[in-house]
PDB file of C-alpha atoms and ligand atoms in Angstrom:
ATOM      1  CA  LYS V 203     -24.167 -15.020 -30.799  1.00 58.00           C
ATOM      2  CA  LEU V 204     -21.932 -16.554 -28.174  1.00 66.00           C
ATOM      3  CA  PRO V 205     -18.160 -17.104 -29.462  1.00 69.00           C
ATOM      4  CA  SER V 206     -17.077 -20.951 -29.726  1.00 74.00           C
ATOM      5  CA  GLU V 207     -15.337 -22.570 -26.925  1.00 76.00           C
ATOM      6  CA  ASP V 208     -12.428 -22.697 -29.155  1.00 74.00           C
ATOM      7  CA  VAL V 209     -11.973 -19.126 -29.675  1.00 73.00           C
ATOM      8  CA  LEU V 210     -12.714 -18.559 -25.852  1.00 73.00           C
ATOM      9  CA  LEU V 211     -10.057 -20.977 -24.900  1.00 73.00           C
ATOM     10  CA  GLN V 212      -7.607 -19.217 -27.613  1.00 67.00           C
ATOM     11  CA  TYR V 213      -8.671 -15.773 -25.822  1.00 64.00           C
ATOM     12  CA  ILE V 214      -7.887 -16.958 -22.185  1.00 63.00           C
ATOM     13  CA  LEU V 215      -4.775 -18.384 -23.186  1.00 58.00           C
ATOM     14  CA  LYS V 216      -3.350 -15.906 -24.786  1.00 54.00           C
ATOM     15  CA  GLU V 217      -4.640 -13.329 -22.043  1.00 53.00           C
ATOM     16  CA  THR V 218      -3.102 -15.352 -19.194  1.00 53.00           C
ATOM     17  CA  ALA V 219       0.291 -16.436 -21.275  1.00 50.00           C
ATOM     18  CA  CYS V 220       1.017 -13.201 -22.088  1.00 49.00           C
ATOM     19  CA  GLU V 221       0.763 -11.379 -18.692  1.00 68.00           C
ATOM     20  CA  LYS V 222       2.439 -14.114 -16.122  1.00 83.00           C
ATOM     21  CA  THR V 223       5.383 -11.234 -15.773  1.00 87.00           C
ATOM     22  CA  MET V 224       5.917 -11.884 -12.033  1.00 95.00           C
ATOM     23  CA  LYS V 225       6.084 -15.884 -11.932  1.00 94.00           C
ATOM     24  CA  GLY V 226       7.691 -17.127  -9.198  1.00 94.00           C
ATOM     25  CA  LYS V 227       8.238 -13.150  -7.594  1.00 97.00           C
ATOM     26  CA  ARG V 228       7.271 -12.964  -3.904  1.00 98.00           C
ATOM     27  CA  VAL V 229       5.223  -9.471  -3.559  1.00 98.00           C
ATOM     28  CA  LEU V 230       4.413  -7.964  -0.343  1.00 98.00           C
ATOM     29  CA  VAL V 231       1.656  -5.476  -0.257  1.00 98.00           C
ATOM     30  CA  THR V 232       0.473  -2.913   2.718  1.00 98.00           C
ATOM     31  CA  ALA V 233      -2.825  -1.298   2.234  1.00 98.00           C
ATOM     32  CA  GLY V 234      -5.923   0.390   4.107  1.00 97.00           C
ATOM     33  CA  PRO V 235      -5.789   2.800   6.869  1.00 98.00           C
ATOM     34  CA  THR V 236      -4.124   1.475  10.525  1.00 98.00           C
ATOM     35  CA  VAL V 237      -6.834   2.244  13.532  1.00 98.00           C
ATOM     36  CA  GLU V 238      -5.342   3.098  16.996  1.00 98.00           C
ATOM     37  CA  ALA V 239      -7.791   2.873  19.512  1.00 97.00           C
ATOM     38  CA  ILE V 240      -8.645   5.855  21.997  1.00 95.00           C
ATOM     39  CA  ASP V 241     -11.090   3.863  23.826  1.00 94.00           C
ATOM     40  CA  PRO V 242     -13.115   1.061  22.968  1.00 94.00           C
ATOM     41  CA  VAL V 243     -15.454   3.201  20.921  1.00 94.00           C
ATOM     42  CA  ARG V 244     -13.070   6.086  19.620  1.00 95.00           C
ATOM     43  CA  TYR V 245     -10.190   5.211  17.091  1.00 96.00           C
ATOM     44  CA  ILE V 246      -7.388   7.492  15.380  1.00 96.00           C
ATOM     45  CA  SER V 247      -7.023   6.671  12.008  1.00 97.00           C
ATOM     46  CA  ASN V 248      -6.094   7.935   8.425  1.00 94.00           C
ATOM     47  CA  ARG V 249      -8.569   8.307   5.242  1.00 89.00           C
ATOM     48  CA  SER V 250      -7.734   5.657   2.930  1.00 90.00           C
ATOM     49  CA  SER V 251      -9.922   2.611   0.951  1.00 92.00           C
ATOM     50  CA  GLY V 252      -7.298   0.320   0.337  1.00 95.00           C
ATOM     51  CA  LYS V 253      -8.478   0.390  -3.150  1.00 93.00           C
ATOM     52  CA  THR V 254      -4.937   0.885  -4.600  1.00 92.00           C
ATOM     53  CA  GLY V 255      -3.004  -1.652  -2.746  1.00 96.00           C
ATOM     54  CA  TYR V 256      -5.962  -3.959  -3.301  1.00 97.00           C
ATOM     55  CA  ALA V 257      -5.317  -3.213  -7.115  1.00 95.00           C
ATOM     56  CA  ILE V 258      -1.872  -3.768  -7.057  1.00 97.00           C
ATOM     57  CA  ALA V 259      -2.453  -7.455  -4.716  1.00 97.00           C
ATOM     58  CA  ARG V 260      -4.569  -8.481  -7.379  1.00 96.00           C
ATOM     59  CA  ALA V 261      -2.334  -7.265 -10.325  1.00 95.00           C
ATOM     60  CA  ALA V 262       0.631  -9.026  -9.182  1.00 96.00           C
ATOM     61  CA  ARG V 263      -1.537 -12.349  -8.598  1.00 96.00           C
ATOM     62  CA  ARG V 264      -2.786 -11.828 -11.837  1.00 94.00           C
ATOM     63  CA  ARG V 265       0.538 -11.514 -13.101  1.00 95.00           C
ATOM     64  CA  GLY V 266       1.702 -14.741 -11.187  1.00 95.00           C
ATOM     65  CA  ALA V 267       3.091 -13.556  -8.343  1.00 97.00           C
ATOM     66  CA  ASP V 268       2.628 -15.134  -4.651  1.00 98.00           C
ATOM     67  CA  VAL V 269       1.425 -12.362  -2.977  1.00 98.00           C
ATOM     68  CA  THR V 270       1.162 -11.308   0.759  1.00 98.00           C
ATOM     69  CA  LEU V 271      -1.792  -8.254   1.153  1.00 98.00           C
ATOM     70  CA  ILE V 272      -0.766  -6.526   4.868  1.00 98.00           C
ATOM     71  CA  THR V 273      -4.062  -4.894   5.408  1.00 98.00           C
ATOM     72  CA  GLY V 274      -5.787  -2.678   7.777  1.00 98.00           C
ATOM     73  CA  PRO V 275      -9.822  -2.419   7.927  1.00 98.00           C
ATOM     74  CA  VAL V 276     -11.252  -1.536   4.590  1.00 98.00           C
ATOM     75  CA  SER V 277     -14.885  -2.268   3.045  1.00 97.00           C
ATOM     76  CA  ILE V 278     -13.669  -4.003   0.022  1.00 96.00           C
ATOM     77  CA  PRO V 279     -13.224  -7.471  -0.900  1.00 96.00           C
ATOM     78  CA  ALA V 280      -9.838  -9.099  -0.700  1.00 94.00           C
ATOM     79  CA  PRO V 281      -8.687 -10.420  -3.730  1.00 94.00           C
ATOM     80  CA  SER V 282      -8.458 -14.030  -4.275  1.00 91.00           C
ATOM     81  CA  ASP V 283      -5.845 -16.352  -3.989  1.00 94.00           C
ATOM     82  CA  VAL V 284      -3.725 -13.958  -2.310  1.00 97.00           C
ATOM     83  CA  HIS V 285      -2.216 -14.218   1.788  1.00 98.00           C
ATOM     84  CA  VAL V 286      -4.251 -11.959   3.306  1.00 98.00           C
ATOM     85  CA  VAL V 287      -2.941 -10.494   7.062  1.00 98.00           C
ATOM     86  CA  HIS V 288      -5.831  -8.488   8.341  1.00 98.00           C
ATOM     87  CA  VAL V 289      -4.257  -6.106  11.285  1.00 98.00           C
ATOM     88  CA  ASN V 290      -5.483  -2.827  13.128  1.00 98.00           C
ATOM     89  CA  THR V 291      -2.628  -0.830  14.643  1.00 98.00           C
ATOM     90  CA  ALA V 292       0.663   0.452  12.832  1.00 98.00           C
ATOM     91  CA  LEU V 293       2.278  -1.766  15.255  1.00 98.00           C
ATOM     92  CA  GLU V 294       0.633  -4.891  14.220  1.00 98.00           C
ATOM     93  CA  MET V 295       1.112  -3.783  10.587  1.00 98.00           C
ATOM     94  CA  LEU V 296       4.725  -3.649  11.266  1.00 98.00           C
ATOM     95  CA  GLN V 297       5.312  -6.868  13.134  1.00 98.00           C
ATOM     96  CA  ALA V 298       3.554  -8.623  10.141  1.00 98.00           C
ATOM     97  CA  CYS V 299       5.897  -6.595   7.822  1.00 98.00           C
ATOM     98  CA  GLU V 300       8.686  -8.105   9.901  1.00 98.00           C
ATOM     99  CA  GLU V 301       7.451 -11.380   9.423  1.00 98.00           C
ATOM    100  CA  ALA V 302       7.066 -10.811   5.433  1.00 98.00           C
ATOM    101  CA  PHE V 303       9.354  -8.908   3.984  1.00 98.00           C
ATOM    102  CA  PRO V 304      12.658 -11.259   4.811  1.00 98.00           C
ATOM    103  CA  SER V 305      11.306 -13.458   1.648  1.00 97.00           C
ATOM    104  CA  ALA V 306       9.847 -11.038  -0.403  1.00 98.00           C
ATOM    105  CA  ASP V 307      11.271  -9.590  -3.755  1.00 98.00           C
ATOM    106  CA  ILE V 308       9.208  -6.879  -4.267  1.00 98.00           C
ATOM    107  CA  ALA V 309       7.668  -5.110  -1.409  1.00 98.00           C
ATOM    108  CA  LEU V 310       4.977  -2.035  -1.669  1.00 98.00           C
ATOM    109  CA  PHE V 311       4.014   0.341   0.921  1.00 98.00           C
ATOM    110  CA  SER V 312       0.217   1.783  -0.187  1.00 97.00           C
ATOM    111  CA  ALA V 313      -1.001   1.500   3.523  1.00 98.00           C
ATOM    112  CA  ALA V 314      -1.830   4.909   5.068  1.00 97.00           C
ATOM    113  CA  VAL V 315      -0.487   4.249   8.628  1.00 98.00           C
ATOM    114  CA  ALA V 316      -1.695   6.767  11.641  1.00 98.00           C
ATOM    115  CA  ASP V 317       1.846   9.013  12.223  1.00 96.00           C
ATOM    116  CA  MET V 318       0.678   8.994  16.123  1.00 97.00           C
ATOM    117  CA  ARG V 319      -1.480   6.918  18.501  1.00 98.00           C
ATOM    118  CA  PRO V 320      -2.562   7.341  21.692  1.00 97.00           C
ATOM    119  CA  ALA V 321      -0.198   6.497  24.676  1.00 96.00           C
ATOM    120  CA  HIS V 322      -2.892   4.187  26.082  1.00 93.00           C
ATOM    121  CA  ALA V 323      -6.147   2.866  24.807  1.00 93.00           C
ATOM    122  CA  ALA V 324      -8.876   3.436  27.777  1.00 91.00           C
ATOM    123  CA  ASP V 325     -10.827   0.148  28.510  1.00 92.00           C
ATOM    124  CA  HIS V 326     -13.594   2.254  29.618  1.00 89.00           C
ATOM    125  CA  LYS V 327     -15.521   4.699  27.238  1.00 89.00           C
ATOM    126  CA  LEU V 328     -14.132   7.859  27.955  1.00 87.00           C
ATOM    127  CA  LYS V 329     -16.414  10.587  29.180  1.00 82.00           C
ATOM    128  CA  LYS V 330     -16.830  14.479  27.746  1.00 80.00           C
ATOM    129  CA  GLY V 331     -15.488  16.994  30.067  1.00 75.00           C
ATOM    130  CA  ALA V 332     -14.616  14.472  33.132  1.00 66.00           C
ATOM    131  CA  ALA V 333     -11.871  15.295  35.369  1.00 64.00           C
ATOM    132  CA  ASP V 334     -10.068  12.656  35.002  1.00 60.00           C
ATOM    133  CA  ALA V 335      -9.299  10.573  31.592  1.00 64.00           C
ATOM    134  CA  ASP V 336     -10.454  13.700  29.662  1.00 71.00           C
ATOM    135  CA  LEU V 337     -11.402  12.989  26.120  1.00 79.00           C
ATOM    136  CA  GLY V 338      -9.799  16.518  25.603  1.00 79.00           C
ATOM    137  CA  THR V 339      -6.233  15.640  27.142  1.00 83.00           C
ATOM    138  CA  ILE V 340      -5.232  12.442  24.579  1.00 88.00           C
ATOM    139  CA  THR V 341      -1.359  11.944  25.102  1.00 93.00           C
ATOM    140  CA  LEU V 342      -0.215  10.712  21.383  1.00 96.00           C
ATOM    141  CA  VAL V 343       3.055   8.905  20.862  1.00 98.00           C
ATOM    142  CA  GLU V 344       4.428   8.357  17.897  1.00 98.00           C
ATOM    143  CA  ASN V 345       4.302   5.333  15.281  1.00 98.00           C
ATOM    144  CA  PRO V 346       7.075   3.743  13.616  1.00 98.00           C
ATOM    145  CA  ASP V 347       7.687   4.254  10.320  1.00 98.00           C
ATOM    146  CA  ILE V 348       7.226   1.001   8.599  1.00 98.00           C
ATOM    147  CA  LEU V 349       8.783   2.006   5.449  1.00 98.00           C
ATOM    148  CA  ALA V 350      11.875   3.698   6.876  1.00 98.00           C
ATOM    149  CA  THR V 351      12.425   0.433   9.508  1.00 98.00           C
ATOM    150  CA  ILE V 352      11.975  -2.069   6.860  1.00 98.00           C
ATOM    151  CA  GLY V 353      13.729   0.274   3.837  1.00 98.00           C
ATOM    152  CA  ALA V 354      16.696   0.469   6.143  1.00 98.00           C
ATOM    153  CA  LYS V 355      17.019  -3.775   6.111  1.00 97.00           C
ATOM    154  CA  LYS V 356      16.366  -4.033   2.572  1.00 97.00           C
ATOM    155  CA  GLY V 357      18.795  -6.693   0.764  1.00 97.00           C
ATOM    156  CA  PRO V 358      20.633  -5.832  -2.471  1.00 95.00           C
ATOM    157  CA  HIS V 359      18.242  -8.093  -4.516  1.00 96.00           C
ATOM    158  CA  GLN V 360      15.004  -6.440  -3.071  1.00 98.00           C
ATOM    159  CA  VAL V 361      12.875  -3.793  -3.981  1.00 98.00           C
ATOM    160  CA  VAL V 362      10.594  -1.291  -1.778  1.00 98.00           C
ATOM    161  CA  VAL V 363       8.270   1.190  -3.331  1.00 98.00           C
ATOM    162  CA  GLY V 364       6.943   3.560  -0.768  1.00 98.00           C
ATOM    163  CA  PHE V 365       4.095   6.469  -1.552  1.00 97.00           C
ATOM    164  CA  ALA V 366       3.240   9.823  -0.939  1.00 95.00           C
ATOM    165  CA  ALA V 367      -0.035  11.513  -0.715  1.00 89.00           C
ATOM    166  CA  GLU V 368       0.722  14.993  -0.518  1.00 88.00           C
ATOM    167  CA  THR V 369      -1.033  18.345  -0.744  1.00 87.00           C
ATOM    168  CA  ASP V 370       2.228  20.592  -1.586  1.00 90.00           C
ATOM    169  CA  ASN V 371       5.432  20.259  -3.220  1.00 93.00           C
ATOM    170  CA  VAL V 372       4.531  16.548  -4.192  1.00 93.00           C
ATOM    171  CA  ILE V 373       8.389  15.985  -5.753  1.00 94.00           C
ATOM    172  CA  ALA V 374      10.547  17.706  -3.057  1.00 95.00           C
ATOM    173  CA  ASN V 375       8.674  15.924  -0.523  1.00 96.00           C
ATOM    174  CA  ALA V 376       8.810  12.366  -2.466  1.00 97.00           C
ATOM    175  CA  GLN V 377      12.378  12.962  -3.143  1.00 97.00           C
ATOM    176  CA  ALA V 378      13.218  13.760   0.724  1.00 97.00           C
ATOM    177  CA  LYS V 379      11.095  10.417   1.564  1.00 97.00           C
ATOM    178  CA  LEU V 380      13.309   8.359  -1.221  1.00 98.00           C
ATOM    179  CA  VAL V 381      16.071   8.885   0.857  1.00 97.00           C
ATOM    180  CA  LYS V 382      14.976   9.052   4.404  1.00 97.00           C
ATOM    181  CA  LYS V 383      13.011   5.648   3.607  1.00 97.00           C
ATOM    182  CA  ASN V 384      15.880   3.923   1.744  1.00 97.00           C
ATOM    183  CA  ALA V 385      12.987   3.149  -1.076  1.00 98.00           C
ATOM    184  CA  ASP V 386      13.936   2.758  -4.598  1.00 98.00           C
ATOM    185  CA  VAL V 387      10.815   4.904  -5.885  1.00 98.00           C
ATOM    186  CA  ILE V 388       8.288   6.820  -4.254  1.00 98.00           C
ATOM    187  CA  VAL V 389       4.937   6.866  -5.811  1.00 97.00           C
ATOM    188  CA  ALA V 390       3.655  10.066  -5.737  1.00 96.00           C
ATOM    189  CA  ASN V 391       0.141  11.582  -5.793  1.00 89.00           C
ATOM    190  CA  ARG V 392      -1.686  14.997  -5.375  1.00 84.00           C
ATOM    191  CA  VAL V 393      -4.357  14.642  -2.450  1.00 80.00           C
ATOM    192  CA  GLY V 394      -7.040  17.069  -1.353  1.00 71.00           C
ATOM    193  CA  GLU V 395     -10.766  18.061  -2.596  1.00 63.00           C
ATOM    194  CA  GLY V 396     -11.957  15.193  -4.610  1.00 64.00           C
ATOM    195  CA  LEU V 397      -8.380  13.822  -5.420  1.00 64.00           C
ATOM    196  CA  ALA V 398      -7.294  10.253  -5.271  1.00 63.00           C
ATOM    197  CA  PHE V 399      -8.742   9.183  -2.026  1.00 63.00           C
ATOM    198  CA  GLY V 400     -11.929   6.691  -2.238  1.00 64.00           C
ATOM    199  CA  THR V 401     -11.949   7.737  -6.266  1.00 73.00           C
ATOM    200  CA  ASP V 402     -11.640   5.165  -9.154  1.00 77.00           C
ATOM    201  CA  ASP V 403      -8.632   7.279 -10.916  1.00 84.00           C
ATOM    202  CA  ASN V 404      -5.594   8.686 -10.331  1.00 86.00           C
ATOM    203  CA  ALA V 405      -2.512   9.892 -11.482  1.00 89.00           C
ATOM    204  CA  VAL V 406       1.050   9.710 -10.106  1.00 93.00           C
ATOM    205  CA  CYS V 407       4.374  10.602 -10.243  1.00 95.00           C
ATOM    206  CA  PHE V 408       7.495   7.890 -10.218  1.00 97.00           C
ATOM    207  CA  VAL V 409      10.234   9.626  -8.041  1.00 97.00           C
ATOM    208  CA  ASP V 410      13.950   7.734  -8.071  1.00 97.00           C
ATOM    209  CA  ALA V 411      17.344   8.968  -7.718  1.00 95.00           C
ATOM    210  CA  ASP V 412      17.545   9.956 -11.310  1.00 95.00           C
ATOM    211  CA  GLU V 413      14.366  10.840 -12.747  1.00 95.00           C
ATOM    212  CA  ILE V 414      10.603  12.074 -12.487  1.00 96.00           C
ATOM    213  CA  ASP V 415       8.333   9.901 -14.560  1.00 94.00           C
ATOM    214  CA  GLU V 416       4.602  11.269 -14.559  1.00 93.00           C
ATOM    215  CA  THR V 417       1.540   9.230 -15.463  1.00 93.00           C
ATOM    216  CA  PRO V 418      -1.707  10.430 -17.190  1.00 91.00           C
ATOM    217  CA  SER V 419      -4.981   9.761 -14.678  1.00 90.00           C
ATOM    218  CA  MET V 420      -5.950   6.606 -15.315  1.00 90.00           C
ATOM    219  CA  PRO V 421      -8.496   3.684 -13.465  1.00 90.00           C
ATOM    220  CA  LYS V 422      -6.580   2.237 -10.286  1.00 87.00           C
ATOM    221  CA  ASP V 423      -6.555  -1.220 -11.855  1.00 90.00           C
ATOM    222  CA  LYS V 424      -4.498   0.220 -15.110  1.00 92.00           C
ATOM    223  CA  LEU V 425      -2.295   2.138 -12.688  1.00 94.00           C
ATOM    224  CA  ALA V 426      -1.687  -1.032 -10.691  1.00 95.00           C
ATOM    225  CA  ASP V 427       0.152  -2.735 -13.844  1.00 94.00           C
ATOM    226  CA  VAL V 428       2.248   0.379 -14.544  1.00 95.00           C
ATOM    227  CA  ILE V 429       3.395   0.550 -10.736  1.00 96.00           C
ATOM    228  CA  LEU V 430       4.232  -2.920 -10.869  1.00 96.00           C
ATOM    229  CA  ASP V 431       6.029  -2.354 -14.319  1.00 95.00           C
ATOM    230  CA  HIS V 432       7.971  -0.105 -12.997  1.00 95.00           C
ATOM    231  CA  ALA V 433       9.060  -2.217  -9.599  1.00 97.00           C
ATOM    232  CA  LEU V 434       9.957  -4.574 -11.940  1.00 96.00           C
ATOM    233  CA  GLU V 435      12.746  -2.337 -13.368  1.00 95.00           C
ATOM    234  CA  TYR V 436      14.921  -2.255 -10.189  1.00 96.00           C
ATOM    235  CA  LEU V 437      14.906  -6.086  -9.493  1.00 93.00           C
ATOM    236  CA  ARG V 438      18.306  -7.350 -10.033  1.00 84.00           C
TER     237      ARG V 438
HETATM  238  O1  C5P E 239       6.040  10.030   5.443  1.00 91.66           O
HETATM  239  P1  C5P E 239       4.450   9.996   4.835  1.00 91.66           P
HETATM  240  O2  C5P E 239       3.858   9.147   5.812  1.00 91.66           O
HETATM  241  O3  C5P E 239       4.162  10.051   4.023  1.00 91.66           O
HETATM  242  O4  C5P E 239       5.554   8.387   4.011  1.00 91.66           O
HETATM  243  C1  C5P E 239       4.343   7.853   3.099  1.00 91.66           C
HETATM  244  C2  C5P E 239       4.810   6.272   3.162  1.00 91.66           C
HETATM  245  O5  C5P E 239       5.485   5.649   4.190  1.00 91.66           O
HETATM  246  C3  C5P E 239       4.044   5.471   2.454  1.00 91.66           C
HETATM  247  O6  C5P E 239       4.649   4.551   1.620  1.00 91.66           O
HETATM  248  C4  C5P E 239       3.413   4.467   3.601  1.00 91.66           C
HETATM  249  O7  C5P E 239       2.757   3.523   3.873  1.00 91.66           O
HETATM  250  C5  C5P E 239       4.388   4.448   4.442  1.00 91.66           C
HETATM  251  N1  C5P E 239       4.429   4.931   5.896  1.00 91.66           N
HETATM  252  C6  C5P E 239       5.016   3.579   7.038  1.00 91.66           C
HETATM  253  N2  C5P E 239       4.872   3.530   8.227  1.00 91.66           N
HETATM  254  C7  C5P E 239       4.301   5.036   8.670  1.00 91.66           C
HETATM  255  C8  C5P E 239       4.409   6.114   8.024  1.00 91.66           C
HETATM  256  C9  C5P E 239       4.118   6.034   6.756  1.00 91.66           C
HETATM  257  O8  C5P E 239       5.211   2.900   6.426  1.00 91.66           O
HETATM  258  N3  C5P E 239       4.280   5.264   9.915  1.00 91.66           N
END
């Protein structure tokens, strides 16, 4: 038997009313990988499903925030009612962040940005073993660190959340990133065989200047809410 319309309405009102904890807040989220062209058919990229960033964008919107999601190419659908900016490269992601950040209250950098890009993207498909423009000799240059660039511009009322996917020394690396990138908190997690990438569940550690707070493993959707709760604590 279906619940009456009245009961349903009460339920919806209760669920939605108590969750609008981010009404009026402007949230910027980066998600997914960046892709850096080698030639028209090849690229350098990172493993990233985009699930964490998309879950954060969805959760922030559900809680009433005005959300901009800057995303590299992923195969999951964009959340509805969110401003989505599609980018490919780290340079494009940086530009989109520079435009969106000044009006953001909270920025969460969950994208897996490629650290390096080919110095020149060839306009034709490179040949194996060819003497000129050999595939074996691709010159790489460093991409800008988007989080560090934006972190350096953080205003007193803005909150910046960084992420760190590590195979070793998770906490020490996160603490170093916190300082280097001028973030308020780093959401750190261990990656590797069967962990984090593309999975639906994840456990993280919140690392800030004062403490380390570890979560149990939970669905990425639930984790998104926990991450937003943490981010809100830094808002002044
Ligand atoms: O230095 P590392 O890549 O481990 O730092 C991870 C954090 O920095 C993530 O929040 C990631 O989105 C961000 N990042 C970035 N631009 C880069 C590299 C990382 O924004 N070029």
